[in-house]
Short mmCIF file of C-alpha atoms and ligand atoms in Angstrom, two decimals:
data_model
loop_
_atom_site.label_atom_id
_atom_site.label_comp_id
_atom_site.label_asym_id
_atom_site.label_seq_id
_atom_site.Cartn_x
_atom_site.Cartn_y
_atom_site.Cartn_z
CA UNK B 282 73.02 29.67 53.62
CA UNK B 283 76.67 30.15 54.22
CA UNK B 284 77.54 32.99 51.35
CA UNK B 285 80.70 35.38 50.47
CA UNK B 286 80.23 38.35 48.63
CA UNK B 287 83.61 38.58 46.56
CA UNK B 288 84.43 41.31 44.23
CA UNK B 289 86.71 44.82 44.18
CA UNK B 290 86.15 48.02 46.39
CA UNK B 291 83.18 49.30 44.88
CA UNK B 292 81.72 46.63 43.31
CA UNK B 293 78.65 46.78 45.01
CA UNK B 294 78.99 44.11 47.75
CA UNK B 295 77.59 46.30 50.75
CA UNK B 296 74.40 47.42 48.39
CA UNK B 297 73.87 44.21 47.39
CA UNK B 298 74.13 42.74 51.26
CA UNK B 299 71.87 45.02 52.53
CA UNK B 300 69.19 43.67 50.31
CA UNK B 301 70.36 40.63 50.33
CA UNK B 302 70.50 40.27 54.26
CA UNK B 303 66.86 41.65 54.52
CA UNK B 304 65.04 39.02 51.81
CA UNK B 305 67.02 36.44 52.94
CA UNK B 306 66.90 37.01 56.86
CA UNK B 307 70.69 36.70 57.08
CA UNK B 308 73.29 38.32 59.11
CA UNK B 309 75.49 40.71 57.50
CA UNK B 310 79.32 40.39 58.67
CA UNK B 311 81.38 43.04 57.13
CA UNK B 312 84.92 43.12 58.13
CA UNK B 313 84.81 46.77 56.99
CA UNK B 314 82.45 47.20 59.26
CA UNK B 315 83.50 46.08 62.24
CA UNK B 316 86.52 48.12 61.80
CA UNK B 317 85.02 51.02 61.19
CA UNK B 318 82.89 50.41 64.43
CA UNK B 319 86.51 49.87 66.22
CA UNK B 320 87.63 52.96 65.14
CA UNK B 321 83.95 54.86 66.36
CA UNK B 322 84.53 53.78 69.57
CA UNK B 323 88.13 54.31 69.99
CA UNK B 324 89.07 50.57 70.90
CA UNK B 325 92.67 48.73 70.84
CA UNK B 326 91.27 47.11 67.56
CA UNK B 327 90.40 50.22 66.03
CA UNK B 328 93.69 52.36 66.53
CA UNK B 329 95.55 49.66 65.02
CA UNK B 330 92.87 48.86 61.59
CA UNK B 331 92.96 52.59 61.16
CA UNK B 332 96.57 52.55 60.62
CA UNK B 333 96.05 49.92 57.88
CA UNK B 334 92.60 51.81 56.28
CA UNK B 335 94.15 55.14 55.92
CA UNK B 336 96.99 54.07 53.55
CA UNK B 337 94.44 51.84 51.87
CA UNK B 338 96.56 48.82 52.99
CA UNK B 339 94.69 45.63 54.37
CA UNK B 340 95.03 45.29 57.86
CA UNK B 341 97.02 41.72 58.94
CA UNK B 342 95.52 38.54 58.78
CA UNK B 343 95.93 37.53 61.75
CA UNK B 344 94.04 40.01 63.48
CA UNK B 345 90.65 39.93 60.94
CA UNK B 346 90.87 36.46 60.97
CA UNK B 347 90.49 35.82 64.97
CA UNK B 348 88.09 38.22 64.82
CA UNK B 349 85.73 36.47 62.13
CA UNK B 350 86.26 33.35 63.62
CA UNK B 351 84.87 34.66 66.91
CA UNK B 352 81.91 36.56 64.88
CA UNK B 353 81.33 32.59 63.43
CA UNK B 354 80.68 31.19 66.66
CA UNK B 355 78.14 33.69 67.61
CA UNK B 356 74.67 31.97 67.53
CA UNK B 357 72.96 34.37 65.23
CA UNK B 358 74.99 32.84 62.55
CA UNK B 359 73.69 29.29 63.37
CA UNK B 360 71.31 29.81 60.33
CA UNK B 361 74.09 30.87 58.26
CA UNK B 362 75.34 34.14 57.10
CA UNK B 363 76.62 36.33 54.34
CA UNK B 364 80.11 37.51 54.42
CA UNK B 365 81.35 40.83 52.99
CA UNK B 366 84.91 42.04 52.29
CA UNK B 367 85.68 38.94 53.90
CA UNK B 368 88.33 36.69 53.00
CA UNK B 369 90.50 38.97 51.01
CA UNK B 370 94.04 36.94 50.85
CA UNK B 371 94.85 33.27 50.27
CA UNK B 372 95.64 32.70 53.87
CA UNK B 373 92.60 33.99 54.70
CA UNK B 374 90.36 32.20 52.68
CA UNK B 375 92.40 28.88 53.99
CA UNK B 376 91.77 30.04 57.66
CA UNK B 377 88.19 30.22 56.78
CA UNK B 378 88.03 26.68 55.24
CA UNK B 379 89.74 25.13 58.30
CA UNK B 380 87.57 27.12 60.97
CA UNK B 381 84.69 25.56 58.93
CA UNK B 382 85.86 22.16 58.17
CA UNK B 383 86.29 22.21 62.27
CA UNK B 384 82.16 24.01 62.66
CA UNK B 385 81.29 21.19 60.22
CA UNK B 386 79.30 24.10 58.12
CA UNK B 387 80.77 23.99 54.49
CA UNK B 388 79.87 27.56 52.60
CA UNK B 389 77.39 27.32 50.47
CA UNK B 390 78.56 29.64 47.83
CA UNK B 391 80.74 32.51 47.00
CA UNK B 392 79.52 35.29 44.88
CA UNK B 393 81.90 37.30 42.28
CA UNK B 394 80.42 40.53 41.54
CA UNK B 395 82.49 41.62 38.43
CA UNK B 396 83.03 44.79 37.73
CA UNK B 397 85.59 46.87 34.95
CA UNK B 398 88.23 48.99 36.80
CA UNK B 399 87.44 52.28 34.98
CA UNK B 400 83.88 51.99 36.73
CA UNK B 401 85.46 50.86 40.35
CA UNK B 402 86.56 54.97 40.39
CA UNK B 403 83.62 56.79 39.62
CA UNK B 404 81.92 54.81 42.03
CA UNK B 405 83.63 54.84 45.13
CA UNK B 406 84.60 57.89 44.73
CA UNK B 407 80.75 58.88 44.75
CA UNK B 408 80.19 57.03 47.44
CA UNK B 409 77.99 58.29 50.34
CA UNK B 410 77.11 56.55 53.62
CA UNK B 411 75.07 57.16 56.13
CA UNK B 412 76.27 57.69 59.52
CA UNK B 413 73.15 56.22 61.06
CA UNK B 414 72.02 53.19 59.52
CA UNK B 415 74.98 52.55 56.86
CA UNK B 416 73.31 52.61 54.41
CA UNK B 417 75.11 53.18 51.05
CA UNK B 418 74.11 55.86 48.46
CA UNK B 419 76.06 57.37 45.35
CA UNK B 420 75.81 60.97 44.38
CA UNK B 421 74.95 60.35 40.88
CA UNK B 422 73.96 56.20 40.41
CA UNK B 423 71.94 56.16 43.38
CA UNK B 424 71.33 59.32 45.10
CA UNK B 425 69.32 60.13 48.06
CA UNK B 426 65.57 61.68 47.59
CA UNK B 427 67.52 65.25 49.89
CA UNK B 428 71.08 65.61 48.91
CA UNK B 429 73.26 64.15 52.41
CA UNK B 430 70.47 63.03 53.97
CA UNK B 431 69.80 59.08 54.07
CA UNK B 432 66.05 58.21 52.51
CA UNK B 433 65.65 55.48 54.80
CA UNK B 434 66.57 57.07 59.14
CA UNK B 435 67.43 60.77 58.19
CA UNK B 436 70.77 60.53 59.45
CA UNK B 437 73.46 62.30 57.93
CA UNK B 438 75.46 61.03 54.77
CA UNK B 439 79.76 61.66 54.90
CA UNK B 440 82.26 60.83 52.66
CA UNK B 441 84.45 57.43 53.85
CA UNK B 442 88.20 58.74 54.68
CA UNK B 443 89.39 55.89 52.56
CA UNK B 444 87.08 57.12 48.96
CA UNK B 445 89.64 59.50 48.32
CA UNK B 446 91.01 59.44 45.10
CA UNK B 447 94.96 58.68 45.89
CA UNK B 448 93.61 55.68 48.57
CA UNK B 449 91.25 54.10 46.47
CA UNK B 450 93.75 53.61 43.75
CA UNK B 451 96.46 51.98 46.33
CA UNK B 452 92.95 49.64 47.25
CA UNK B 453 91.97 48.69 43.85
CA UNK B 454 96.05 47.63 43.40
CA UNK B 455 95.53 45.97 46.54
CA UNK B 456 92.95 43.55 45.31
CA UNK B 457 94.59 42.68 42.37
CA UNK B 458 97.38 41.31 43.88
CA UNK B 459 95.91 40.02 47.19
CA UNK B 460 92.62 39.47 46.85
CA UNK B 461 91.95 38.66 42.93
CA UNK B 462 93.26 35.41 43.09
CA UNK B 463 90.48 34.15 45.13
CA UNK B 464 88.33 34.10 42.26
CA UNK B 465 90.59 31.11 41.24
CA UNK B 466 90.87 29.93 44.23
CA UNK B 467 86.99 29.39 44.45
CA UNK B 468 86.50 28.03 41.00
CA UNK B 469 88.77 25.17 42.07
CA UNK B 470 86.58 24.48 44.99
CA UNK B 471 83.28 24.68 42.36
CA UNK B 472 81.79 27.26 44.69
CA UNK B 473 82.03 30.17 42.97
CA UNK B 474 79.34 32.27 41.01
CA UNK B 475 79.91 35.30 39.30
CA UNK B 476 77.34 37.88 38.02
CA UNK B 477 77.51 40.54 36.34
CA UNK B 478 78.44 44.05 38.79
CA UNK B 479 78.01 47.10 36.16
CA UNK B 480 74.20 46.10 35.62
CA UNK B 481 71.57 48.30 37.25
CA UNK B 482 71.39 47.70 41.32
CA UNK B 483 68.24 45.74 41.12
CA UNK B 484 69.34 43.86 37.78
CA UNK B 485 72.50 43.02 39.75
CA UNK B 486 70.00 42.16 42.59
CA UNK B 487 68.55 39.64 40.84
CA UNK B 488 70.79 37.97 39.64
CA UNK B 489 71.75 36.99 42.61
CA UNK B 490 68.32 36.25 44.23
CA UNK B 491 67.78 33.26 40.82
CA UNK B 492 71.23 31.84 41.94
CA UNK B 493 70.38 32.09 46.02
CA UNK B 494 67.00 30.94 45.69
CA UNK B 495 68.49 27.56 44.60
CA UNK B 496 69.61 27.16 48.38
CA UNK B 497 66.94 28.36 50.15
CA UNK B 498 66.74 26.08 53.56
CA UNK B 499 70.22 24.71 53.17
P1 LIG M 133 81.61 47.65 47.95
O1 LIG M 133 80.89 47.28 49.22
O2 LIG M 133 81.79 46.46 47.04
O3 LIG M 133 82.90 48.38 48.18
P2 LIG M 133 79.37 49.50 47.55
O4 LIG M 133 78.18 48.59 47.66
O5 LIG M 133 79.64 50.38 48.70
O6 LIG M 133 80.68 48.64 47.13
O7 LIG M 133 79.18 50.36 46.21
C1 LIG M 133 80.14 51.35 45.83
C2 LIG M 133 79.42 52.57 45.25
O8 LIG M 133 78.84 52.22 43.99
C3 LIG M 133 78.27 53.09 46.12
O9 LIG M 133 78.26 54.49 46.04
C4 LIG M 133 77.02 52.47 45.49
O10 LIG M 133 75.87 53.29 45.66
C5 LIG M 133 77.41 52.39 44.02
N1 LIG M 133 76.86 51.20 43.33
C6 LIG M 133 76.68 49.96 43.85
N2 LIG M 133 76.17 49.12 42.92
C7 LIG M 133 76.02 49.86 41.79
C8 LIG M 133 75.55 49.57 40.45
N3 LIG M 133 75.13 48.35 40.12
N4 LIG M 133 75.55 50.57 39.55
C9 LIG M 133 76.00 51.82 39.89
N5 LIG M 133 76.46 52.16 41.10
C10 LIG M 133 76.48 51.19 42.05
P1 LIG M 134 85.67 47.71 53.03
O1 LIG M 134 84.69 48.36 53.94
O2 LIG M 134 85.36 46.27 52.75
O3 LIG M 134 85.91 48.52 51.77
O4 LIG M 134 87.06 47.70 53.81
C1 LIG M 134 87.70 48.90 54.19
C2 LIG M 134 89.12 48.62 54.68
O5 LIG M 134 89.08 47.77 55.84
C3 LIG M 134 90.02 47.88 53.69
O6 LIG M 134 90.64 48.74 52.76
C4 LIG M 134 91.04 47.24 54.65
O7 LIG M 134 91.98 48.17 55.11
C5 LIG M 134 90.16 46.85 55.85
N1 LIG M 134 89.60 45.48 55.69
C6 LIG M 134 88.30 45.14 55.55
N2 LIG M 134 88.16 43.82 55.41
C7 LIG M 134 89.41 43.29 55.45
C8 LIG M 134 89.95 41.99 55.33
N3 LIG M 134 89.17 40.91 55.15
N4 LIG M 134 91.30 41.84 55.40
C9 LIG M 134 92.11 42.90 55.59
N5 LIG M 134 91.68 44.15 55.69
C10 LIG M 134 90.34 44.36 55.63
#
């Protein structure tokens, strides 16, 4: 399965991937992610997302779409793969279709997660992650069992620089006027599924699984 997670900041597209990912033995490419990894270990790469991430900006196409395209060669993905955060512009999403019209390896489906905007706030400005394993808590919709301390390796739980409130309004503008339209764009195509994003995590969860399950081996 070839699968995009599409949806706002905060929608729930990394919470839903990590389940996702695990039940359907995918793997998980998060542009976010990798950038955030950049930035960790202090690479070219990094210094220059960072710039982008700190104003809430996204960072040019160009440079997230060489490095998916190199991520999409890698054999792991062979099997397929579920993308998150990724495309988030028009001329991304047509980079994407040519690299795979090229690889032969159409996408199976892309995934809306809707959400309201009022809710997008609340929740990433709750947001916790762990600095260990990733994994993505919320201090009041889905806390952790020992408050900043991830349930599942113990590692430490932080606040993302970019879940501040002044940032994560300039992102949420951001994705209405770049990265909304894809919604549209994906309809045309007859790819695109939406569910249902200010459900319960494992209602959201699945919902998805019922419309996945339809593509199991393909
Ligand atoms: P995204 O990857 O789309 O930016 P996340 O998966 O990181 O979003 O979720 C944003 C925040 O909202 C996190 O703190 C997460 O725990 C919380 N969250 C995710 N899904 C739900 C949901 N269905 N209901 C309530 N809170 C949620
Ligand atoms: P995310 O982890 O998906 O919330 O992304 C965090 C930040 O990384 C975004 O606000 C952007 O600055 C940058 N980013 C992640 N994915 C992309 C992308 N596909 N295109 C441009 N910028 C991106």
């Amino acid at each position: 399965m070839r699968i995009i997670l599409l949806g706002p900041p905060g929608a729930g597209k990394g919470t839903q991937a990590e389940r996702l990912v695990k039940k359907y033995n995918l793997p998980h490419i998060s542009t976010g992610d990798i950038f955030r990894a950049a930035i960790k270990a202090g690479t070219e790469l990094g210094k220059q997302a960072k710039e982008y991430m700190d104003r809430g900006e996204l960072v040019p196409d160009d440079l997230v779409v060489s490095i998916v395209k190199a991520r999409l060669t890698e054999p792991d993905t062979a099997g397929g793969y579920l993308l998150d955060g990724f495309p988030r512009t028009k001329a991304q999403a047509e980079a994407l279709d040519a690299s795979l019209q090229e690889l032969n390896t159409p996408l199976t489906g892309v995934i809306n997660i809707d959400v309201a905007q009022e809710e997008l706030l609340e929740r990433l400005t709750g947001r916790r992650v762990c600095r260990g394993c990733g994994a993505t808590y919320h201090i009041k919709f889905n806390p952790s069992t020992v408050r900043s301390v991830c349930d599942k390796c113990g590692g430490e739980l932080y606040q993302r620089d970019d879940d501040t409130i002044e940032t994560v309004k300039q992102r949420l503008e951001v994705y209405h006027r770049q990265t909304e339209p894809l919604i549209a764009y994906y309809q045309q195509q007859g790819i695109l599924h939406s569910v249902d994003g200010a459900q319960e995590i494992d209602e959201v969860f699945q919902e998805i699984v019922q419309f996945l399950d339809k593509f199991v081996n393909s």
